[in-house]
Each structure stands twice: as C-alpha cells, then as structure tokens.
XYZ file of C-alpha atoms in Angstrom:
723
model
C 6.364 -12.980 -34.660
C 3.699 -10.335 -34.301
C 4.560 -7.714 -36.964
C 4.687 -4.354 -35.173
C 6.460 -2.540 -38.068
C 3.111 -1.163 -39.395
C 1.721 -0.173 -35.913
C 1.171 3.500 -35.440
C 0.582 4.974 -31.978
C -2.663 6.827 -31.414
C -4.807 7.135 -34.477
C -8.419 6.366 -35.333
C -8.429 3.130 -33.209
C -7.462 5.081 -30.047
C -10.147 7.688 -30.868
C -12.791 4.872 -31.192
C -11.490 3.214 -28.039
C -11.841 6.506 -26.165
C -15.339 7.179 -27.548
C -16.349 3.586 -26.562
C -15.067 4.155 -23.047
C -16.942 7.367 -22.776
C -20.039 5.524 -24.045
C -19.688 2.890 -21.278
C -19.404 5.737 -18.760
C -22.355 7.552 -20.156
C -21.917 10.725 -22.191
C -23.345 12.941 -19.375
C -21.081 11.504 -16.645
C -18.082 11.573 -18.947
C -18.689 15.224 -20.000
C -19.124 16.318 -16.414
C -15.959 14.509 -15.301
C -13.759 15.583 -18.226
C -14.755 19.240 -18.269
C -14.855 19.969 -14.507
C -12.104 22.232 -13.093
C -9.984 19.366 -11.622
C -6.479 18.218 -12.403
C -6.225 15.114 -14.456
C -5.968 11.930 -12.423
C -3.547 10.045 -14.681
C 0.158 10.966 -15.240
C 1.881 13.946 -13.812
C 2.291 15.641 -17.244
C -0.716 17.465 -16.003
C -3.878 18.979 -17.442
C -6.920 20.436 -15.921
C -7.413 22.725 -12.954
C -8.831 26.195 -13.143
C -8.290 26.464 -16.937
C -10.674 23.549 -17.341
C -10.472 19.825 -17.316
C -9.183 19.393 -20.873
C -6.848 22.358 -20.961
C -3.137 22.447 -20.044
C -1.154 25.315 -18.536
C -0.431 26.657 -22.094
C -4.265 26.960 -22.647
C -4.125 24.201 -25.305
C -7.456 22.534 -25.827
C -8.408 19.758 -25.948
C -5.633 18.366 -23.817
C -6.934 14.879 -22.905
C -5.787 11.324 -23.689
C -7.109 7.834 -23.228
C -5.323 7.518 -19.906
C -7.359 10.310 -18.536
C -10.564 8.813 -19.862
C -9.681 5.512 -18.468
C -9.100 6.967 -15.006
C -12.449 8.747 -15.214
C -14.172 5.538 -16.292
C -12.917 3.851 -13.155
C -14.101 6.664 -10.930
C -17.575 6.928 -12.426
C -18.432 3.270 -11.868
C -21.291 2.292 -9.680
C -20.782 1.151 -6.113
C -19.883 -2.575 -5.529
C -23.045 -4.295 -4.297
C -22.671 -5.172 -0.673
C -23.932 -8.785 -1.369
C -20.705 -9.385 -3.216
C -18.882 -9.427 0.087
C -20.658 -12.593 1.062
C -18.025 -14.300 -1.091
C -14.831 -15.623 0.579
C -11.536 -13.951 -0.072
C -10.531 -16.930 -2.153
C -13.058 -15.975 -4.749
C -11.679 -12.451 -5.030
C -8.125 -13.811 -5.192
C -9.103 -15.749 -8.349
C -9.863 -12.484 -10.148
C -7.351 -10.868 -12.511
C -6.164 -7.212 -12.042
C -8.619 -6.118 -14.868
C -11.515 -7.940 -13.201
C -10.772 -6.412 -9.920
C -10.762 -2.934 -11.543
C -14.180 -3.649 -13.064
C -15.915 -4.629 -9.871
C -16.969 -0.996 -9.324
C -16.350 1.738 -6.704
C -15.993 0.824 -3.075
C -18.891 2.468 -1.252
C -18.780 1.034 2.308
C -16.038 0.421 4.926
C -14.857 -3.131 4.944
C -13.414 -5.240 7.843
C -11.681 -8.543 7.955
C -11.407 -9.852 11.441
C -8.331 -11.782 12.593
C -8.444 -15.232 11.037
C -11.430 -14.595 8.942
C -11.818 -15.662 5.365
C -13.874 -12.701 4.146
C -14.589 -8.975 4.377
C -17.852 -7.662 5.902
C -19.320 -4.240 5.444
C -19.232 -2.029 8.621
C -20.223 1.543 9.434
C -17.953 4.479 9.689
C -18.032 4.810 13.424
C -16.887 1.261 13.953
C -14.282 1.593 11.353
C -12.675 4.751 12.718
C -12.944 3.630 16.346
C -11.449 0.305 15.622
C -8.580 1.853 13.505
C -7.798 4.321 16.311
C -7.824 1.513 18.953
C -5.475 -0.727 16.961
C -3.085 2.078 16.147
C -3.256 3.165 19.777
C -2.209 -0.234 20.899
C 0.834 -0.279 18.468
C 4.266 1.067 19.322
C 4.567 3.803 16.729
C 8.017 2.680 15.870
C 6.573 -0.630 14.793
C 4.321 0.994 12.230
C 4.613 2.644 8.785
C 2.643 5.065 6.782
C 2.632 4.815 2.934
C 0.932 6.997 0.280
C 0.594 6.731 -3.456
C 0.670 9.830 -5.756
C -3.113 10.022 -6.180
C -3.711 11.991 -3.064
C -3.969 15.694 -2.735
C -1.347 18.024 -1.247
C -3.719 18.723 1.617
C -4.320 15.049 2.404
C -0.643 14.212 2.049
C 0.468 16.946 4.490
C -2.181 15.855 7.044
C -1.094 12.220 6.493
C 2.620 12.890 7.370
C 1.632 15.203 10.206
C -0.516 12.537 11.812
C 2.189 9.947 11.460
C 4.923 12.121 12.998
C 2.587 13.381 15.839
C 1.695 9.672 16.401
C 5.428 8.960 16.863
C 6.943 7.626 13.704
C 9.010 8.878 10.827
C 8.363 5.770 8.814
C 6.562 7.931 6.313
C 7.153 7.051 2.672
C 5.577 7.133 -0.832
C 5.645 5.414 -4.104
C 8.593 7.464 -5.434
C 10.869 4.989 -3.706
C 9.647 2.523 -6.370
C 9.824 5.063 -9.222
C 11.742 8.385 -9.332
C 13.600 8.588 -6.074
C 16.811 8.071 -8.124
C 15.927 11.177 -10.072
C 15.636 13.237 -6.962
C 19.001 11.908 -5.733
C 20.865 12.367 -9.047
C 19.713 15.801 -9.716
C 20.489 16.949 -6.146
C 24.211 16.025 -6.718
C 24.501 17.673 -10.185
C 22.330 20.727 -10.250
C 21.273 20.981 -6.581
C 17.570 20.614 -7.273
C 15.388 17.492 -7.286
C 12.688 18.079 -9.827
C 12.290 19.228 -13.454
C 14.246 22.246 -14.420
C 11.851 23.165 -17.256
C 8.317 24.261 -17.566
C 5.852 22.992 -20.183
C 6.396 26.135 -22.350
C 10.110 25.288 -22.649
C 9.161 22.258 -24.808
C 7.785 24.656 -27.461
C 11.203 26.151 -28.212
C 13.424 23.042 -27.917
C 15.037 21.994 -31.132
C 16.157 18.572 -29.640
C 14.337 16.426 -27.162
C 16.037 13.254 -25.866
C 13.530 10.577 -24.681
C 15.572 8.206 -22.595
C 14.334 4.963 -20.964
C 10.654 5.946 -21.412
C 7.717 5.013 -23.564
C 5.482 8.158 -23.516
C 3.345 6.741 -26.331
C 1.762 4.472 -23.833
C 2.535 6.193 -20.566
C 2.423 9.940 -21.261
C 0.514 10.385 -24.523
C 0.178 14.211 -24.249
C 4.006 14.404 -24.305
C 3.921 12.844 -27.762
C 2.243 16.083 -28.993
C 5.263 18.063 -28.041
C 7.639 15.538 -29.737
C 5.513 15.801 -32.954
C 5.767 19.530 -32.846
C 9.461 19.549 -32.295
C 9.993 17.394 -35.449
C 7.562 19.575 -37.504
C 9.455 22.790 -36.751
C 12.733 21.070 -37.893
C 13.893 19.813 -34.622
C 15.082 16.392 -33.584
C 13.797 13.611 -31.225
C 16.411 11.158 -30.125
C 14.950 8.124 -28.452
C 17.229 5.927 -26.400
C 15.394 2.737 -25.417
C 16.406 -0.935 -25.803
C 12.871 -1.732 -27.210
C 11.853 -0.384 -30.636
C 8.342 0.787 -29.500
C 6.126 1.458 -32.479
C 4.441 4.424 -30.842
C 7.762 6.178 -30.622
C 8.527 5.607 -34.252
C 5.227 6.882 -35.611
C 2.152 8.389 -33.843
C -1.092 9.614 -35.210
C -1.904 12.417 -32.750
C -5.675 12.632 -32.434
C -5.593 16.422 -31.854
C -3.804 16.987 -35.099
C -5.974 16.570 -38.324
C -2.835 16.484 -40.508
C -1.241 13.780 -38.374
C -4.361 11.686 -38.528
C -4.865 12.201 -42.251
C -1.380 11.188 -43.224
C -1.445 8.061 -41.072
C 0.754 9.331 -38.301
C 3.689 11.657 -37.613
C 7.388 10.586 -37.483
C 8.425 10.830 -33.867
C 12.017 9.637 -33.547
C 14.607 11.214 -35.770
C 17.104 8.792 -34.313
C 16.398 5.646 -32.322
C 19.314 4.116 -30.314
C 18.916 0.712 -28.743
C 21.519 -0.055 -26.021
C 21.429 -3.256 -24.045
C 19.387 -3.178 -20.952
C 21.312 -1.662 -18.095
C 24.122 -0.274 -20.149
C 22.955 3.411 -20.325
C 25.884 4.816 -18.330
C 28.312 3.491 -20.991
C 26.241 4.910 -23.758
C 25.817 8.366 -22.143
C 29.512 8.507 -21.248
C 30.246 7.578 -24.906
C 28.161 10.503 -26.164
C 29.918 12.821 -23.664
C 33.280 11.509 -24.807
C 32.365 12.179 -28.423
C 31.201 15.606 -27.594
C 34.591 16.385 -26.099
C 36.469 14.760 -28.947
C 34.440 16.897 -31.510
C 35.055 19.993 -29.472
C 31.203 20.568 -28.985
C 31.198 21.296 -25.308
C 30.196 24.832 -24.171
C 33.569 26.038 -22.775
C 32.317 29.502 -21.675
C 29.480 27.923 -19.789
C 31.778 25.372 -18.101
C 34.216 28.093 -17.097
C 31.556 30.275 -15.456
C 29.069 27.730 -13.993
C 30.533 24.266 -13.655
C 32.908 22.487 -11.285
C 34.522 19.098 -11.708
C 35.213 19.380 -15.422
C 38.914 18.376 -15.485
C 38.248 15.147 -13.412
C 35.276 14.444 -15.620
C 37.249 14.798 -18.805
C 40.171 12.727 -17.396
C 37.669 9.961 -16.547
C 36.428 9.943 -20.175
C 39.892 10.124 -21.638
C 40.806 6.947 -19.665
C 37.657 5.136 -20.941
C 38.417 3.279 -24.089
C 35.909 3.154 -26.908
C 36.252 -0.649 -27.010
C 34.977 -0.833 -23.506
C 32.086 1.559 -24.261
C 30.943 -0.364 -27.291
C 31.295 -3.743 -25.636
C 29.221 -2.593 -22.689
C 26.256 -0.947 -24.578
C 26.307 -2.766 -27.820
C 26.091 0.425 -29.823
C 28.923 1.252 -32.366
C 31.310 4.131 -31.987
C 30.060 5.552 -35.300
C 26.447 5.478 -33.996
C 27.387 7.169 -30.683
C 29.438 9.848 -32.519
C 26.465 10.467 -34.777
C 24.311 11.059 -31.679
C 27.036 13.492 -30.330
C 26.991 15.440 -33.544
C 23.192 15.682 -33.572
C 23.362 16.930 -29.979
C 26.103 19.366 -31.080
C 23.771 20.953 -33.637
C 21.167 21.656 -31.045
C 20.722 25.228 -29.560
C 18.083 24.061 -27.046
C 17.911 20.537 -25.840
C 15.576 18.979 -23.285
C 16.480 15.674 -21.719
C 13.405 13.642 -20.700
C 13.545 10.240 -19.085
C 11.469 7.588 -17.338
C 11.770 4.664 -15.038
C 14.056 2.862 -17.629
C 16.707 5.025 -16.001
C 15.766 4.766 -12.373
C 14.812 1.108 -11.981
C 18.396 -0.121 -11.612
C 20.862 -0.707 -8.753
C 22.742 2.219 -10.347
C 19.750 4.397 -11.025
C 21.087 7.481 -9.247
C 24.268 7.267 -11.420
C 22.099 6.897 -14.533
C 20.446 10.245 -13.706
C 23.806 11.838 -12.919
C 25.079 10.782 -16.309
C 22.133 12.424 -18.121
C 22.692 15.619 -16.122
C 26.425 15.483 -16.982
C 25.470 15.425 -20.674
C 23.113 18.414 -20.336
C 25.644 20.432 -18.329
C 28.553 19.682 -20.771
C 26.790 21.915 -23.426
C 25.111 24.399 -21.101
C 21.639 22.871 -21.549
C 20.615 23.624 -18.046
C 19.859 27.093 -16.757
C 18.258 28.684 -19.855
C 14.915 28.907 -21.566
C 13.762 25.907 -23.842
C 16.403 23.535 -22.402
C 16.879 21.434 -19.359
C 16.050 18.312 -17.456
C 12.641 16.627 -17.387
C 11.914 13.494 -15.408
C 8.723 11.985 -16.820
C 6.807 11.253 -13.562
C 4.064 8.604 -13.652
C 1.312 9.653 -11.168
C -0.643 12.955 -11.086
C 0.567 14.239 -7.669
C 3.521 12.032 -6.831
C 5.816 15.000 -6.953
C 3.524 17.052 -4.807
C 3.298 14.339 -2.185
C 7.072 14.488 -1.764
C 7.179 18.341 -1.827
C 4.771 18.600 1.197
C 6.619 16.021 3.291
C 5.462 12.467 2.717
C 8.986 11.100 3.072
C 11.062 9.599 5.952
C 13.481 12.555 6.275
C 12.411 16.203 6.240
C 14.746 19.161 5.629
C 15.826 20.599 9.024
C 14.279 24.005 8.351
C 10.921 22.380 7.412
C 10.949 20.125 10.500
C 11.781 23.034 12.778
C 9.049 25.185 11.306
C 6.507 22.344 11.673
C 7.301 21.640 15.241
C 7.029 25.404 16.092
C 3.800 25.804 14.209
C 2.079 22.952 16.003
C 3.741 23.037 19.368
C 4.873 19.444 19.168
C 8.173 17.503 19.078
C 8.488 14.846 16.500
C 10.391 11.638 16.855
C 14.054 11.742 16.279
C 14.604 8.207 14.988
C 15.404 8.082 11.282
C 12.434 6.915 9.208
C 12.582 3.913 6.919
C 12.055 3.988 3.082
C 9.397 1.786 1.459
C 11.475 -1.319 0.989
C 13.055 -0.980 4.402
C 9.579 -0.904 6.038
C 8.571 -4.072 4.177
C 11.756 -5.884 5.090
C 11.120 -4.824 8.712
C 7.625 -6.300 8.323
C 9.078 -9.535 6.940
C 11.338 -9.729 9.964
C 8.372 -9.382 12.316
C 9.111 -5.839 13.247
C 5.962 -4.050 12.020
C 2.590 -4.421 13.705
C 0.480 -1.804 11.865
C 0.444 -0.066 8.536
C -1.605 2.820 7.078
C -1.705 2.701 3.282
C -3.304 5.601 1.494
C -3.989 4.770 -2.137
C -2.013 2.690 -4.572
C -1.362 -1.090 -4.528
C 1.697 -1.574 -2.394
C 1.488 -5.354 -2.581
C 1.356 -5.286 -6.404
C 4.035 -2.776 -6.770
C 6.519 -4.658 -4.606
C 9.245 -6.866 -6.133
C 9.489 -10.599 -5.374
C 5.752 -11.522 -5.009
C 6.634 -14.175 -2.499
C 8.298 -11.606 -0.341
C 5.400 -9.203 -0.776
C 3.124 -11.910 0.488
C 5.170 -12.609 3.531
C 5.908 -8.953 4.471
C 2.382 -7.612 3.948
C 0.852 -10.760 5.554
C 3.077 -10.464 8.697
C 1.541 -7.017 9.518
C -1.114 -7.603 12.213
C -3.243 -4.575 11.282
C -3.540 -2.969 7.934
C -5.635 0.165 7.185
C -6.266 0.970 3.552
C -7.792 4.148 2.067
C -8.880 3.628 -1.581
C -11.458 4.407 -4.223
C -11.539 0.920 -5.698
C -10.421 -2.570 -4.698
C -7.253 -3.959 -6.172
C -5.128 -7.036 -5.947
C -3.365 -5.679 -2.924
C -6.577 -5.647 -0.939
C -7.081 -9.430 -1.338
C -3.530 -10.752 -1.452
C -0.830 -10.591 1.216
C -3.395 -10.225 4.007
C -2.170 -12.932 6.274
C -4.172 -13.782 9.417
C -4.344 -10.282 10.754
C -7.082 -7.598 10.778
C -7.765 -5.363 7.708
C -9.843 -2.274 7.364
C -10.575 -0.736 4.001
C -12.067 2.753 3.913
C -13.702 4.104 0.702
C -12.513 7.611 -0.298
C -13.641 10.292 -2.680
C -12.088 10.582 -6.118
C -10.308 13.941 -6.807
C -13.398 15.591 -8.485
C -15.630 14.342 -5.674
C -13.716 16.149 -2.819
C -15.904 18.135 -0.462
C -13.411 21.080 -0.516
C -10.977 22.249 -3.193
C -7.587 20.446 -3.314
C -4.307 21.061 -4.989
C -1.887 18.956 -7.011
C 1.579 19.471 -8.460
C 2.539 18.448 -12.089
C 5.973 17.210 -13.191
C 6.591 20.854 -14.374
C 6.412 22.099 -10.749
C 3.044 23.675 -11.481
C 0.457 23.683 -8.728
C -3.151 23.317 -9.799
C -6.329 23.904 -7.936
C -9.136 21.198 -8.204
C -12.666 22.175 -7.362
C -14.118 18.780 -6.402
C -17.774 18.832 -5.681
C -19.143 16.138 -7.886
C -21.375 13.653 -6.062
C -21.569 10.017 -7.225
C -21.617 7.798 -4.171
C -23.336 8.283 -0.769
C -20.901 6.578 1.545
C -17.414 7.677 0.521
C -15.341 10.193 2.466
C -12.412 12.512 1.636
C -8.986 11.294 2.801
C -8.486 14.467 4.840
C -11.809 13.992 6.665
C -10.805 10.427 7.504
C -7.338 11.519 8.716
C -8.747 14.312 10.791
C -11.296 11.936 12.492
C -8.638 9.303 13.010
C -6.153 11.713 14.440
C -8.713 13.178 16.864
C -9.710 9.751 18.146
C -6.074 8.454 18.196
C -4.557 11.611 19.948
C -7.316 13.422 21.756
C -4.985 15.438 23.896
C -2.651 16.449 21.087
C -2.074 20.221 20.619
C -3.040 19.636 17.017
C -6.840 19.622 16.695
C -6.871 17.182 13.886
C -10.589 17.201 13.245
C -10.705 20.990 12.814
C -7.284 21.229 11.175
C -8.492 18.835 8.388
C -10.227 21.783 6.722
C -8.226 22.239 3.531
C -7.882 26.006 3.838
C -6.251 25.553 7.151
C -3.936 22.847 5.805
C -2.905 25.056 2.906
C -2.139 27.917 5.282
C 0.174 25.639 7.227
C 1.894 24.360 4.117
C 2.355 27.892 2.785
C 4.042 28.962 6.115
C 6.222 25.868 6.433
C 7.258 24.590 2.954
C 9.617 26.830 0.917
C 8.237 27.810 -2.393
C 4.653 27.163 -1.636
C 3.807 30.581 -0.097
C 1.123 31.207 -2.805
C -0.791 28.185 -1.729
C -2.310 30.137 1.199
C -4.872 32.064 -0.951
C -5.093 29.890 -4.080
C -8.771 28.977 -3.279
C -9.655 32.599 -3.194
C -7.400 34.036 -5.875
C -7.922 30.962 -8.131
C -4.360 31.644 -9.295
C -2.263 28.564 -10.103
C 1.516 28.918 -9.988
C 4.934 27.430 -10.484
C 6.759 26.549 -7.298
C 9.500 29.140 -6.645
C 13.108 28.525 -7.505
C 12.719 25.272 -9.370
C 12.306 26.219 -13.119
C 15.733 27.199 -14.201
C 15.856 29.834 -16.898
C 19.127 31.219 -15.547
C 22.275 29.310 -14.489
C 21.538 29.588 -10.799
C 22.102 26.142 -9.273
C 20.893 24.864 -5.949
C 24.274 23.487 -4.907
C 26.235 24.956 -1.993
C 28.665 26.688 -4.373
C 25.921 27.745 -6.761
C 27.387 25.779 -9.685
C 26.566 22.748 -11.696
C 28.604 19.718 -10.689
C 29.986 17.222 -13.291
C 29.927 13.884 -11.478
C 32.063 10.828 -12.344
C 29.724 7.812 -12.995
C 31.664 4.556 -13.036
C 30.401 1.858 -15.341
C 28.394 -0.610 -13.230
C 29.652 -4.206 -13.005
C 27.280 -6.209 -15.122
C 26.696 -9.698 -13.710
C 27.521 -12.391 -16.283
C 24.170 -13.457 -17.703
C 22.814 -14.402 -21.127
C 19.513 -12.609 -20.650
C 18.581 -9.426 -18.883
C 14.869 -8.597 -18.184
C 13.134 -5.199 -17.929
C 9.619 -5.081 -16.601
C 7.321 -2.719 -18.576
C 3.840 -1.306 -18.761
C 1.377 -1.976 -21.585
C -0.688 0.382 -23.486
C -3.755 -0.734 -21.598
C -2.643 -0.040 -18.084
C -1.702 2.754 -15.595
C 0.833 1.853 -12.899
C -0.594 -1.419 -11.493
C -4.060 -0.828 -12.808
C -5.000 -3.015 -15.778
C -7.603 -1.678 -18.139
C -6.999 -4.052 -21.050
C -5.534 -7.449 -21.169
C -3.839 -7.077 -24.572
C -1.300 -4.500 -25.798
C -2.322 -2.869 -29.042
C 1.058 -1.274 -29.430
C 2.896 -4.523 -29.181
C 0.927 -6.728 -31.541
C -1.896 -7.588 -29.293
C 0.394 -9.349 -26.780
C -1.206 -10.674 -23.594
C -0.262 -9.976 -19.976
C 2.123 -13.020 -19.784
C 4.137 -12.332 -22.924
C 7.897 -12.334 -22.645
C 9.391 -10.308 -25.411
C 12.793 -11.640 -26.830
C 15.155 -11.014 -29.596
C 14.298 -13.240 -32.610
C 17.895 -14.390 -32.959
C 18.017 -15.235 -29.198
C 14.845 -17.268 -29.666
C 16.317 -19.173 -32.600
C 19.456 -19.912 -30.536
C 17.306 -21.232 -27.653
C 15.138 -23.276 -30.002
C 12.076 -21.378 -29.014
C 9.352 -20.538 -31.461
C 6.816 -17.645 -31.602
C 3.869 -18.203 -29.275
C 5.543 -21.082 -27.412
C 4.756 -21.618 -23.749
C 7.814 -21.107 -21.696
C 8.902 -20.631 -18.108
C 10.775 -17.505 -17.172
C 13.029 -18.031 -14.217
C 15.257 -15.889 -11.983
C 17.034 -16.448 -8.708
C 13.883 -15.160 -7.138
C 10.985 -16.881 -8.779
C 9.347 -18.409 -11.765
C 6.682 -17.197 -14.234
C 4.779 -19.008 -16.994
C 5.069 -16.890 -20.101
C 4.403 -16.867 -23.861
C 7.531 -16.303 -26.106
C 7.083 -13.263 -28.377
C 9.656 -11.869 -30.749
C 10.268 -8.144 -30.554
C 12.838 -5.620 -31.791
C 15.247 -5.819 -28.854
C 19.075 -6.133 -28.644
C 20.526 -9.523 -28.262
C 20.484 -10.632 -24.598
C 17.547 -8.399 -23.697
C 14.014 -9.332 -22.632
C 10.868 -7.660 -21.469
C 7.763 -8.773 -19.530
C 4.803 -6.956 -18.084
C 4.671 -5.311 -14.552
C 3.288 -6.297 -12.110
C 2.921 -9.881 -13.216
C 6.734 -10.187 -13.785
C 7.451 -8.839 -10.221
C 7.700 -12.514 -9.209
C 11.108 -12.434 -10.924
C 12.395 -9.199 -9.365
C 14.635 -9.280 -6.329
C 14.484 -6.966 -3.310
C 17.923 -5.570 -3.559
C 17.891 -1.722 -3.971
C 20.115 1.024 -5.268
C 22.015 1.970 -2.089
C 21.536 5.605 -2.791
C 17.868 5.857 -3.806
C 16.567 2.619 -2.243
C 14.862 1.777 -5.479
C 14.583 -1.886 -6.679
C 15.961 -3.021 -10.053
C 12.749 -3.574 -11.898
C 14.522 -2.953 -15.148
C 17.600 -5.127 -14.950
C 16.848 -8.721 -13.841
C 19.003 -11.700 -14.785
C 16.663 -14.412 -16.117
C 16.618 -17.658 -18.093
C 14.018 -19.148 -20.385
C 13.103 -22.720 -20.028
C 10.686 -24.819 -22.125
C 7.387 -25.162 -20.236
C-alpha cells in the first residue's frame, strides 16, 4: 500500500513543479501570460481580469496555482508541424491523453473527408465554406450544438443565437455532465441556481463544509480560504468517502508560515460516508440538529416554508436506517451537528461528488435544507457555494447556452433580432448523444472541450459520435475526442485563439457570480481565429438572408450590448470595456433573506433516501492532481502516492477479503464495460472504490438523473476480477 499518511498538499514540491513548468514555457512567455489582464483559464474560482492576472477580486496577490500555470503552458506551446498530419489517424489513436496534450497548439484548419483515414490541413475559406454547406444541407432538428466552459460570454451568446436562428434548440453545454444538478436543486430550495455567496463571505465564515469535493487538487486557491478559516479559530468539516491527504494537511505556497511548519491543518473533522449515501448522512445531521434544538426557529418562522413536513419526515426516519445507509455512527453524526450548531456563519461548498448521481438534485436539496435549517442562507459570511470546475461554465449558462431559455429572455431575443426561434424543446447533452446513437443526428458543432472523452460508456460514446455524419470542432489543441469516435463521416477542426489571444476584449463569470473583463491581445500563432469571428463568418455564409448580420454582429461590443439588453442582471455588461468596471451579477449574492421562489421564502424539501442497488462495491470516478477535466498533464498522482492513470483504489480490508494484493493487475468490470487496472489500497470505507476519469468512463452507464439529466459518474456498481 502506498503510504499517503505523510503526504502534504502543496508545499515545496508543487512550487518546484510550477517553476519547472514556467521554465519549459520560457520565463518571458510565462510572465506575459500570467500577468496579463485576463481571467484565469482554469477553474471557476476565478482570478485575473482588470486587477491583473494573478490577483483575485479581493485584491489578493499573488493568486495563482499550478492549475493556472498548467493551462498557460498548454496555450503557449508552439504550433503542431503540418507534416505531422501525414500520419494516419491510427497513429494518433495510439497516443495517451497526456501525449495528445503535448503535441502543441493547433495552427491550421483540418479536414477529414468521408471514409478517409487521416486529416489534411486546409485553408480557412475552404473550411468555412464546407462547414456552411454541410450544415445547410442538414435538417436543423437533426443537429446539435455543444459548448464547453472555456469560451467567452460573447462567443457563447453568438453560438446559441446562431443555433436558434439556424433552427434548433438542441443547444447544450458541459454543465449537464457536472453541475446541472446544482442548478436544479438550488432552484427548488432557494429559488436561485448559483452561489449565494461572494468571495469576501469566505473571510468571515467560522465554519466551511467541503462536501463531495477535493479542492486540494481541483480548486487549490480555495484551500487558502480553508486554511485562513482554521487559523482564525473556525472549523472545516470535510465530507468525502476518500481520505484525501491534501484535505488533511496542505502547505500553502503563498503562506511562509504554512510552508515553514510543513503544512497547515485543513480539516477539523473528516467524515467518510459510503459512496452514494450522502442524503442519509445529511438527513442525519439535520435530524440531530432538531433533536439538540439547534435550529433557527425565528428564521424558520419568518422566511421558510415546509418545516413541519420536513420535521415529520426526519422524525419518521430511524437512526438505525441512517447509520446502516451511510456507515457513519450516530455519535459521529451528532458530533457534526453540534459543531454546526456552534457556528455563527457557515458556508456549504460542494463538488461533483454530490451531483454525479442518479439522485444528484436531491443531494443538493439536502445540502440546502441543512443550510436553511439554521438560517445560513441570506446573510453575510454564510451560504451555498457550488465549486464549479471550468472558468466560464457558469457564464455560458447565464447567457443562454442551454436547450430551454426563460420565456422573458426568449421573447426579448426574438424582438431584438426580428426573428422567430423554433418551438421544439431542445435536448440536453446525453439526449443529443442518444439521438445520435439512434441515427437521428446528422451534424454537430462542438465548441471546446472533449465531448467524446467526457461521455460515459466509451463504447456508446464511440457509436454515438461516430454515427454523426458531419462534425465541426472549434479548439485550441487536439485531444482524444478529435481522433476517437469519428466514424466514417466528415470532420472539420478549426483552430481558435486562447483567452489572452482574443482580438477583442471578452468577459467571463466566476463561481461567485463575478463578471471579469479579459483584454486578450497576445499574439502567439499566425493562423488561429477567435470563436466569435468563426461563428460570425459561419452564420453569414449559412444564413445570408437572415435579419441578423452575423459577420457584423460578431464584434464583441455589439454582442455585449445585446446581452445587457436581454439577460437580466447583466445590464452593466454594456459598457464594461469602456468603464473597465467588473461586477457581481444582480440579485444573486444573498446577504439578506430574499429568496427567488414565487413566495419569496426558502423551501425545505423532503429528500427520500435513494434505493441503493445491492452491490458489494460502488465506484466513483475522480480526477488526479495532474489533470484538469479531461486534460491530462501528468500520468502519476502525487497526492495519492504516485498512483498511475489505471489505478483502482480500494479499502485494504476489502482487498484482503478478495485475496487481492497491493499492485496486483486486476480487471474492473461493470454491467457496461471492463477496464484493466492496478489494485491500490487507499483510505476508503468498506465497499467503496475509486478510479480515474476519463479512463474509467468505460464502466459508467448512460442512465441519468431524471431531473438534471446528469450521468452517475460517482456511483457505479462494479466488481473486481483477477486479471
């Protein structure tokens, strides 16, 4: 067993790693990238913008982490030599995700003809003409448009406008594979779909819950706030099946004292429920809060509905049922309730460990219930904080890259552009791919990301993506999704500018509802184009008689004017490039108990315990320290004992019971697929297992939460077989 007990997150090794990455980039390039006035390209915690590239919205400097440096190292690579595309696709398919990432930046449009075994470089005129011809020959209802969270608000708005004017509402984004359950669960409880806190609120919290998330690897800057909370006498309660070393102790590079003493204590309490049993645990904490009389009765009386039914549901739920479901003792749960009861200002933060289930929406509702029970929503220094993974994934949703728009937004958009959009209900991400698998999708436009790599059931992903006759990708680099799942159809790949290379300023939204302005303007490659430029050209060629002059409208200032007039809360976007004044979106941060529900009150929602399928082993897919979403920067995980990409992490007692030894080659199997893996002991509850995403997607089914349409990446019934 790899001993992780002495591993400390952050620290000198991460400083040296970051310095080495900067060295590979070149100090000059790195300095220019990191200090420019552009929003960070990594997670949605958010740094950069007009305060400077390594400064957050509290003016803290330096606010930078290795994830940001890794993203910059990718964008500052040289262009891929065109001679490389003389190789057949089979050669590219043999590369790992890390090797694909290190090929360099794409600097020419690529085209794969129908039935061809390779890409060939083409010029921009051919690429745009061919794309418009192929889309023009497609019934819009047999197409879909998909965007990742890397794009700007301007490009995202133009993207969904083009799709709807073209004739489809099949417009979706990566949130359906990550935090859509958050949006749904917050809507039913507090009437708003995003964070209720701003960054400053974390500075006054005396308790921060971290639930189903591993920010030491995925949101390193958040660890700084957790450390500060502990140092001012506050608590950090981590709820996570896996005992992640970086959440136990972390040496914050920005803090000399943290570095000198070998790391700061992060978790004051660490609770490890069984995978998928969070509702039982959260209801147990709520039950104990009520039994101890720690609820905020005055807040409930003034601002909450549904309390009596909520209490009756908990009264009817026996402790033996709770303990059996989550594997945490009544005494431990009551202790957490007491710790919560001590807090004056609590923030609840959670990640995809909560949303990647068939009951993900109910998980989020259970978190919101717990916050509402003690009046921890609607005041300063307390509230609800979804830890979103990509730098503008929240903004992409805000400006309309989703299948269903609010009626007032849709009406304003149709009036502003003099068009009528299709009435057919748009499909979510998984529904689009299932339609493709059924032969009902002819064309797809995919802006950023790695849809193939992010999709569960790799065999299904291959079939569904391969069945689409024409695929148009917009990307900065090549990834596995550009060489797998292609089928026999045509593929066009267009190289786009990175955020700090945009020809005009762009905007992005952080997880704190804060809109930043990025200057762009850096020139690295000679044949890349901004996404908005591409969409404007494509729209003009595809719909030359449309009342929307796409080519002219693609100017970012014009797009921002339209967003400001159409999307509630973004009125200040109209003059942000002139005023240089960044802002919080109106009516989202909740410092007073004014909820977005119809009755203006918070709703306590009953969350039934999910039926857990009888299984001896439940798997959660996870990210490593050396990756960002599907991008692999390092093949080993320094926070999990140097484990490789095909490790399967298991409870040591479970391993002994199965007769499996440390480092043994095994086969991990589910009802969907099989995966060669290496058995690795880790601090997990009995019956729990972990393996790395996206490699373990081969085991994940395509069933989705009926409310959020999100697949269950974090609760997969598996079995381990000797290889």
